């Protein structure tokens, strides 16, 4: 069973109950996790970290100490880390996971795939992708391509509720894309009811996420009009990502210094 715990302004902390364990993904804050575990009377077995940003790891040390569980992550910036992960299979509580190295937002960014659940942190968002803080456009694009190669029904468990704002941006890139319009309506309805727009599926992302559609003629044409250096997918991606960095959506005020989006 998958649980999304809202944290801070727009983060989600994921709790995934496997047949043999309970895994916490990206606990930026310990308190909502502790409250949930207490209410449900259950104990976690592991903490999985996608990258070192504070809104993903701020609660790790407190939870690891309180519950005495191992902490998985790549690189030395993950607090209280006990297991350094690398691309490839990972055995956890007797279950088989796959670790994907997906740098670009940060250099230590990884994703965790268990069955069809993908925990991708701040690399791929609903209808968007992470901001480039430590990598290059080429690095992030290669990471997104790696995720885009997963099956259609992959559940995209990303760490922020940015989908609506991203869809408004996507609609400016592809105003005639019906999948974007439908998703915008659907997600608007969900948010009005206070419900999350996540997880999405990879099929939905392929249809409506401009950062996975850099080879589409409509996206190439728009990128050219925005000053893309060429028509190859990396030039298109680089242009869209930099345009998004400067994009201001009046209905979703843009927070330059804090947004991961
Ligand atoms: Zn981040």
Coordinates of N, CA and C in Angstrom, one line a residue, residues 24-193:
X24 N 10.1 4.3 4.0 CA 9.8 5.7 4.0 C 10.7 6.3 2.9
X25 N 10.1 7.1 2.0 CA 10.9 7.7 0.9 C 10.9 9.2 1.1
X26 N 12.1 9.7 1.2 CA 12.4 11.2 1.3 C 11.6 11.9 2.4
X27 N 11.9 11.5 3.6 CA 11.3 12.2 4.8 C 12.0 13.5 5.1
X28 N 11.5 14.6 4.4 CA 12.1 15.9 4.7 C 11.7 16.4 6.1
X29 N 10.7 15.9 6.6 CA 10.2 16.2 8.0 C 9.8 14.9 8.7
X30 N 10.3 14.8 9.9 CA 10.0 13.6 10.7 C 8.6 13.6 11.3
X31 N 8.1 14.7 11.6 CA 6.8 14.8 12.4 C 5.6 14.1 11.7
X32 N 5.3 14.5 10.5 CA 4.2 13.8 9.8 C 4.3 12.3 9.7
X33 N 5.6 11.9 9.6 CA 5.8 10.4 9.5 C 5.6 9.8 10.9
X34 N 6.1 10.4 11.9 CA 5.9 9.8 13.2 C 4.4 9.8 13.6
X35 N 3.7 10.9 13.3 CA 2.3 10.9 13.6 C 1.5 9.8 12.8
X36 N 1.9 9.6 11.6 CA 1.2 8.6 10.8 C 1.5 7.2 11.4
X37 N 2.8 6.9 11.6 CA 3.2 5.6 12.1 C 2.5 5.3 13.5
X38 N 2.4 6.3 14.3 CA 1.8 6.1 15.6 C 0.3 5.8 15.4
X39 N -0.4 6.6 14.6 CA -1.8 6.4 14.4 C -2.1 5.0 13.8
X40 N -1.2 4.6 12.9 CA -1.4 3.3 12.3 C -0.8 2.1 13.1
X41 N -0.1 2.5 14.1 CA 0.6 1.5 15.0 C 1.5 0.5 14.1
X42 N 2.3 1.2 13.3 CA 3.3 0.3 12.6 C 4.6 1.0 12.6
X43 N 5.6 0.2 12.3 CA 7.0 0.6 12.4 C 7.7 0.4 11.0
X44 N 8.5 1.4 10.7 CA 9.2 1.3 9.4 C 10.4 0.3 9.4
X45 N 10.8 -0.1 8.2 CA 12.0 -1.0 8.2 C 13.2 -0.3 7.4
X46 N 12.9 0.7 6.7 CA 14.0 1.4 6.0 C 13.6 2.8 5.5
X47 N 14.7 3.6 5.3 CA 14.5 4.9 4.8 C 15.2 5.0 3.4
X48 N 14.5 5.4 2.4 CA 15.2 5.6 1.1 C 15.2 7.1 0.7
X49 N 16.4 7.5 0.3 CA 16.6 8.9 0.0 C 16.9 9.0 -1.5
X50 N 16.3 10.0 -2.2 CA 16.6 10.1 -3.6 C 17.7 11.1 -3.8
X51 N 17.8 12.1 -3.0 CA 18.9 13.1 -3.1 C 19.1 13.9 -1.8
X52 N 20.1 14.7 -1.8 CA 20.5 15.3 -0.5 C 19.7 16.6 -0.1
X53 N 18.8 17.1 -0.9 CA 18.2 18.4 -0.6 C 17.4 18.3 0.8
X54 N 17.4 19.4 1.5 CA 16.9 19.3 2.9 C 15.5 19.0 3.0
X55 N 14.7 19.4 2.0 CA 13.2 19.1 2.0 C 13.0 17.6 1.7
X56 N 14.0 16.8 1.5 CA 13.9 15.4 1.3 C 14.6 14.6 2.4
X57 N 15.5 15.2 3.1 CA 16.3 14.4 4.1 C 16.3 15.0 5.5
X58 N 15.5 16.2 5.6 CA 15.5 16.9 6.9 C 15.1 16.0 8.1
X59 N 14.2 15.0 7.9 CA 13.7 14.2 9.0 C 14.4 12.8 9.1
X60 N 15.5 12.6 8.3 CA 16.1 11.3 8.2 C 16.7 10.9 9.5
X61 N 17.6 11.8 10.0 CA 18.4 11.4 11.2 C 17.4 11.1 12.4
X62 N 16.4 11.9 12.6 CA 15.5 11.7 13.7 C 14.8 10.4 13.6
X63 N 14.3 10.1 12.4 CA 13.5 8.8 12.2 C 14.5 7.6 12.3
X64 N 15.7 7.7 11.7 CA 16.6 6.6 11.8 C 17.0 6.3 13.2
X65 N 17.2 7.3 14.0 CA 17.5 7.1 15.4 C 16.4 6.5 16.2
X66 N 15.2 7.1 16.0 CA 14.0 6.6 16.7 C 13.6 5.2 16.4
X67 N 13.7 4.8 15.1 CA 13.3 3.5 14.8 C 14.4 2.5 14.5
X68 N 15.6 3.0 14.5 CA 16.8 2.1 14.3 C 16.8 1.4 12.9
X69 N 16.4 2.2 11.9 CA 16.4 1.6 10.6 C 17.5 2.0 9.7
X70 N 17.9 1.2 8.7 CA 18.9 1.7 7.7 C 18.5 2.8 6.8
X71 N 19.5 3.6 6.4 CA 19.2 4.7 5.5 C 20.0 4.5 4.2
X72 N 19.2 4.5 3.1 CA 19.8 4.2 1.8 C 19.8 5.5 1.0
X73 N 20.9 5.7 0.3 CA 21.1 6.9 -0.6 C 22.4 6.8 -1.2
X74 N 22.6 7.7 -2.2 CA 23.9 7.8 -2.9 C 24.7 9.0 -2.4
X75 N 25.9 8.8 -2.2 CA 26.8 9.9 -1.9 C 26.8 10.3 -0.4
X76 N 27.8 11.1 0.0 CA 28.0 11.4 1.4 C 27.1 12.5 2.0
X77 N 26.3 13.1 1.2 CA 25.5 14.2 1.8 C 24.2 13.8 2.4
X78 N 23.9 12.5 2.3 CA 22.7 11.9 2.9 C 22.9 11.7 4.4
X79 N 22.1 12.4 5.2 CA 22.4 12.3 6.7 C 22.1 10.8 7.2
X80 N 23.0 10.4 8.1 CA 22.8 9.1 8.8 C 22.8 7.9 7.8
X81 N 23.3 8.1 6.6 CA 23.3 7.1 5.6 C 24.1 5.8 6.1
X82 N 23.4 4.7 5.9 CA 24.1 3.4 6.3 C 24.4 2.6 5.1
X83 N 23.7 2.8 4.0 CA 23.9 1.9 2.8 C 24.1 2.9 1.6
X84 N 25.2 2.8 0.9 CA 25.4 3.6 -0.3 C 24.9 2.8 -1.5
X85 N 24.0 3.4 -2.2 CA 23.4 2.7 -3.4 C 24.1 3.1 -4.7
X86 N 24.0 2.2 -5.6 CA 24.5 2.4 -7.0 C 23.5 1.8 -8.0
X87 N 23.6 2.2 -9.2 CA 22.7 1.7 -10.2 C 22.7 0.2 -10.3
X88 N 21.5 -0.4 -10.3 CA 21.5 -1.9 -10.3 C 20.5 -2.4 -9.3
X89 N 20.5 -3.7 -9.1 CA 19.5 -4.3 -8.2 C 19.8 -4.0 -6.7
X90 N 18.8 -3.9 -5.9 CA 19.0 -3.7 -4.5 C 18.0 -4.6 -3.8
X91 N 18.5 -5.4 -2.9 CA 17.7 -6.3 -2.1 C 17.3 -5.6 -0.8
X92 N 16.0 -5.5 -0.5 CA 15.6 -4.8 0.7 C 14.4 -5.6 1.4
X93 N 14.6 -6.0 2.6 CA 13.6 -6.8 3.3 C 13.2 -8.1 2.4
X94 N 14.1 -8.6 1.7 CA 13.8 -9.8 0.9 C 13.1 -9.4 -0.4
X95 N 12.9 -8.2 -0.7 CA 12.3 -7.7 -1.9 C 13.3 -7.2 -2.9
X96 N 13.1 -7.3 -4.2 CA 14.0 -6.8 -5.2 C 13.6 -5.5 -5.7
X97 N 14.5 -4.5 -5.5 CA 14.3 -3.2 -6.1 C 15.3 -2.9 -7.1
X98 N 15.1 -1.9 -7.9 CA 16.1 -1.4 -8.9 C 16.5 0.0 -8.5
X99 N 17.8 0.2 -8.4 CA 18.2 1.6 -8.2 C 18.6 2.2 -9.6
X100 N 18.1 3.4 -9.9 CA 18.5 4.1 -11.1 C 19.3 5.3 -10.8
X101 N 20.4 5.5 -11.4 CA 21.2 6.7 -11.1 C 20.6 7.8 -12.2
X102 N 20.1 8.8 -11.6 CA 19.4 9.8 -12.5 C 19.8 11.2 -12.1
X103 N 21.1 11.6 -12.4 CA 21.6 12.9 -12.0 C 21.1 14.0 -12.9
X104 N 21.3 15.2 -12.4 CA 20.9 16.4 -13.2 C 20.3 17.5 -12.3
X105 N 19.3 17.1 -11.6 CA 18.8 18.0 -10.5 C 19.9 18.2 -9.5
X106 N 20.4 17.1 -9.0 CA 21.6 17.0 -8.2 C 22.5 15.9 -8.8
X107 N 23.7 15.9 -8.4 CA 24.6 14.8 -8.9 C 24.4 13.5 -8.2
X108 N 23.9 13.5 -7.0 CA 23.7 12.3 -6.2 C 22.3 11.7 -6.3
X109 N 21.5 12.2 -7.3 CA 20.1 11.8 -7.4 C 20.0 10.4 -7.9
X110 N 19.2 9.6 -7.2 CA 18.8 8.2 -7.6 C 17.3 8.1 -7.6
X111 N 16.8 7.1 -8.3 CA 15.4 6.7 -8.2 C 15.4 5.2 -7.8
X112 N 14.2 4.9 -7.2 CA 14.0 3.5 -6.7 C 12.8 2.9 -7.4
X113 N 13.0 1.8 -8.0 CA 11.9 1.1 -8.6 C 11.5 -0.2 -7.9
X114 N 10.3 -0.3 -7.4 CA 9.9 -1.5 -6.8 C 8.5 -1.9 -7.5
X115 N 8.5 -3.1 -8.1 CA 7.4 -3.5 -9.0 C 7.1 -2.3 -10.0
X116 N 5.9 -1.7 -10.0 CA 5.8 -0.6 -11.0 C 5.8 0.7 -10.3
X117 N 6.2 0.8 -9.0 CA 6.3 2.1 -8.3 C 7.7 2.7 -8.5
X118 N 7.8 3.9 -9.1 CA 9.0 4.6 -9.3 C 9.1 5.8 -8.3
X119 N 10.0 5.8 -7.5 CA 10.3 7.0 -6.6 C 11.4 7.8 -7.2
X120 N 11.0 8.9 -7.8 CA 12.0 9.6 -8.7 C 12.3 11.0 -8.1
X121 N 11.9 11.3 -6.9 CA 12.3 12.5 -6.2 C 12.0 13.8 -7.0
X122 N 13.1 14.5 -7.3 CA 12.9 15.8 -8.1 C 13.4 15.7 -9.5
X123 N 13.5 14.5 -10.1 CA 14.0 14.4 -11.4 C 12.8 14.6 -12.4
X124 N 11.8 13.7 -12.3 CA 10.6 13.8 -13.1 C 9.4 14.2 -12.3
X125 N 8.7 15.3 -12.7 CA 7.5 15.7 -12.0 C 6.3 15.4 -12.8
X126 N 5.1 15.5 -12.2 CA 3.9 15.5 -13.0 C 3.9 16.6 -14.0
X127 N 4.0 16.3 -15.3 CA 4.0 17.2 -16.4 C 5.2 18.2 -16.4
X128 N 6.3 17.8 -15.7 CA 7.4 18.6 -15.6 C 8.7 17.9 -15.2
X129 N 9.7 18.6 -14.9 CA 11.0 18.0 -14.5 C 11.7 18.9 -13.5
X130 N 12.7 18.4 -12.8 CA 13.4 19.2 -11.8 C 14.2 20.2 -12.4
X131 N 14.5 21.2 -11.6 CA 15.4 22.3 -12.0 C 16.8 21.8 -11.9
X132 N 17.7 22.3 -12.8 CA 19.1 21.8 -12.8 C 19.9 22.6 -11.8
X133 N 20.2 22.0 -10.7 CA 21.0 22.7 -9.7 C 22.5 22.3 -9.8
X134 N 22.8 21.0 -10.0 CA 24.2 20.6 -10.0 C 24.7 20.0 -11.3
X135 N 23.7 19.6 -12.1 CA 24.1 18.9 -13.4 C 24.1 19.8 -14.6
X136 N 23.9 19.2 -15.7 CA 23.8 19.9 -17.0 C 22.6 19.5 -17.7
X137 N 22.1 20.3 -18.6 CA 20.9 19.8 -19.4 C 21.1 18.4 -20.0
X138 N 22.3 18.1 -20.5 CA 22.5 16.8 -21.1 C 22.4 15.7 -20.1
X139 N 22.9 16.0 -18.9 CA 22.8 15.0 -17.8 C 21.4 14.7 -17.4
X140 N 20.6 15.8 -17.2 CA 19.2 15.6 -16.7 C 18.4 15.0 -17.9
X141 N 18.7 15.4 -19.1 CA 17.9 14.8 -20.2 C 18.1 13.3 -20.3
X142 N 19.4 12.9 -20.2 CA 19.7 11.5 -20.2 C 19.0 10.7 -19.1
X143 N 18.9 11.3 -17.9 CA 18.2 10.7 -16.8 C 16.7 10.6 -17.1
X144 N 16.1 11.6 -17.7 CA 14.7 11.6 -18.0 C 14.5 10.5 -19.1
X145 N 15.4 10.4 -20.0 CA 15.3 9.4 -21.1 C 15.3 8.0 -20.5
X146 N 16.1 7.8 -19.5 CA 16.2 6.5 -18.8 C 14.9 6.2 -18.1
X147 N 14.2 7.2 -17.5 CA 12.9 6.9 -16.9 C 11.9 6.7 -17.9
X148 N 12.0 7.4 -19.1 CA 11.0 7.3 -20.1 C 11.0 6.0 -20.8
X149 N 12.0 5.2 -20.6 CA 12.1 3.9 -21.2 C 11.4 2.8 -20.3
X150 N 10.9 3.2 -19.1 CA 10.2 2.2 -18.3 C 8.8 2.0 -18.9
X151 N 8.1 0.9 -18.4 CA 6.8 0.6 -18.9 C 5.7 1.7 -18.7
X152 N 4.7 1.7 -19.6 CA 3.6 2.6 -19.5 C 3.0 2.8 -18.2
X153 N 2.8 1.6 -17.5 CA 2.0 1.6 -16.3 C 2.9 2.0 -15.0
X154 N 4.1 2.4 -15.2 CA 5.0 2.8 -14.1 C 4.3 3.9 -13.3
X155 N 4.2 3.8 -12.0 CA 3.6 4.8 -11.2 C 4.6 5.8 -10.8
X156 N 4.4 7.1 -11.2 CA 5.4 8.1 -11.0 C 5.2 8.8 -9.7
X157 N 6.0 8.4 -8.7 CA 5.9 8.9 -7.3 C 6.9 10.0 -7.2
X158 N 6.6 11.2 -7.6 CA 7.6 12.2 -7.4 C 7.3 13.0 -6.2
X159 N 8.2 13.9 -5.8 CA 8.2 14.4 -4.4 C 7.6 15.7 -4.2
X160 N 7.0 16.3 -5.3 CA 6.3 17.6 -5.1 C 5.0 17.6 -5.9
X161 N 4.1 18.4 -5.3 CA 2.8 18.6 -6.0 C 2.9 19.9 -6.8
X162 N 3.5 19.6 -8.0 CA 3.7 20.7 -9.0 C 2.9 20.6 -10.2
X163 N 2.1 19.5 -10.3 CA 1.5 19.1 -11.6 C 0.7 20.2 -12.2
X164 N -0.2 20.9 -11.4 CA -1.1 21.9 -12.1 C -0.3 23.0 -12.7
X165 N 0.7 23.5 -11.9 CA 1.5 24.6 -12.4 C 2.3 24.1 -13.7
X166 N 2.7 22.9 -13.6 CA 3.5 22.4 -14.8 C 2.5 22.2 -16.0
X167 N 1.3 21.8 -15.8 CA 0.4 21.7 -16.9 C 0.0 23.0 -17.5
X168 N 0.0 24.1 -16.7 CA -0.2 25.4 -17.3 C 0.9 25.8 -18.2
X169 N 2.1 25.4 -17.8 CA 3.3 25.7 -18.6 C 3.2 24.8 -19.9
X170 N 2.9 23.5 -19.7 CA 2.8 22.6 -20.8 C 1.8 23.1 -21.9
X171 N 0.7 23.7 -21.4 CA -0.3 24.2 -22.3 C 0.2 25.3 -23.1
X172 N 1.2 26.1 -22.6 CA 1.8 27.1 -23.4 C 2.7 26.6 -24.5
X173 N 3.3 25.4 -24.2 CA 4.2 24.8 -25.2 C 3.4 24.1 -26.3
X174 N 2.4 23.4 -25.9 CA 1.5 22.6 -26.8 C 0.0 23.0 -26.6
X175 N -0.4 24.1 -27.1 CA -1.8 24.6 -26.8 C -2.8 23.6 -27.5
X176 N -2.4 22.8 -28.4 CA -3.4 22.0 -29.1 C -3.3 20.5 -28.7
X177 N -2.6 20.3 -27.6 CA -2.4 18.9 -27.1 C -3.6 18.6 -26.2
X178 N -4.5 17.7 -26.7 CA -5.7 17.3 -25.9 C -5.4 16.6 -24.6
X179 N -4.3 15.8 -24.6 CA -4.0 15.1 -23.3 C -3.6 16.1 -22.2
X180 N -3.0 17.2 -22.6 CA -2.6 18.3 -21.6 C -3.9 18.9 -21.1
X181 N -4.8 19.2 -22.1 CA -6.1 19.9 -21.7 C -6.9 19.0 -20.7
X182 N -7.0 17.7 -21.1 CA -7.8 16.8 -20.2 C -7.1 16.6 -18.9
X183 N -5.8 16.5 -18.9 CA -5.1 16.4 -17.6 C -5.3 17.6 -16.7
X184 N -5.2 18.8 -17.4 CA -5.4 20.0 -16.6 C -6.8 20.1 -16.0
X185 N -7.8 19.7 -16.7 CA -9.1 19.7 -16.1 C -9.2 18.7 -14.9
X186 N -8.7 17.5 -15.2 CA -8.7 16.4 -14.2 C -8.0 16.8 -12.9
X187 N -6.8 17.4 -13.1 CA -5.9 17.7 -11.9 C -6.5 19.0 -11.2
X188 N -7.1 19.9 -11.9 CA -7.8 21.0 -11.3 C -8.9 20.5 -10.4
X189 N -9.6 19.6 -10.9 CA -10.7 19.0 -10.1 C -10.1 18.3 -8.8
X190 N -9.1 17.5 -9.0 CA -8.5 16.8 -7.8 C -8.0 17.8 -6.8
X191 N -7.3 18.9 -7.2 CA -6.8 19.9 -6.3 C -7.9 20.6 -5.6
X192 N -9.0 20.9 -6.3 CA -10.1 21.5 -5.7 C -10.7 20.7 -4.5
X193 N -10.5 19.4 -4.7 CA -11.0 18.5 -3.6 C -9.9 18.2 -2.6

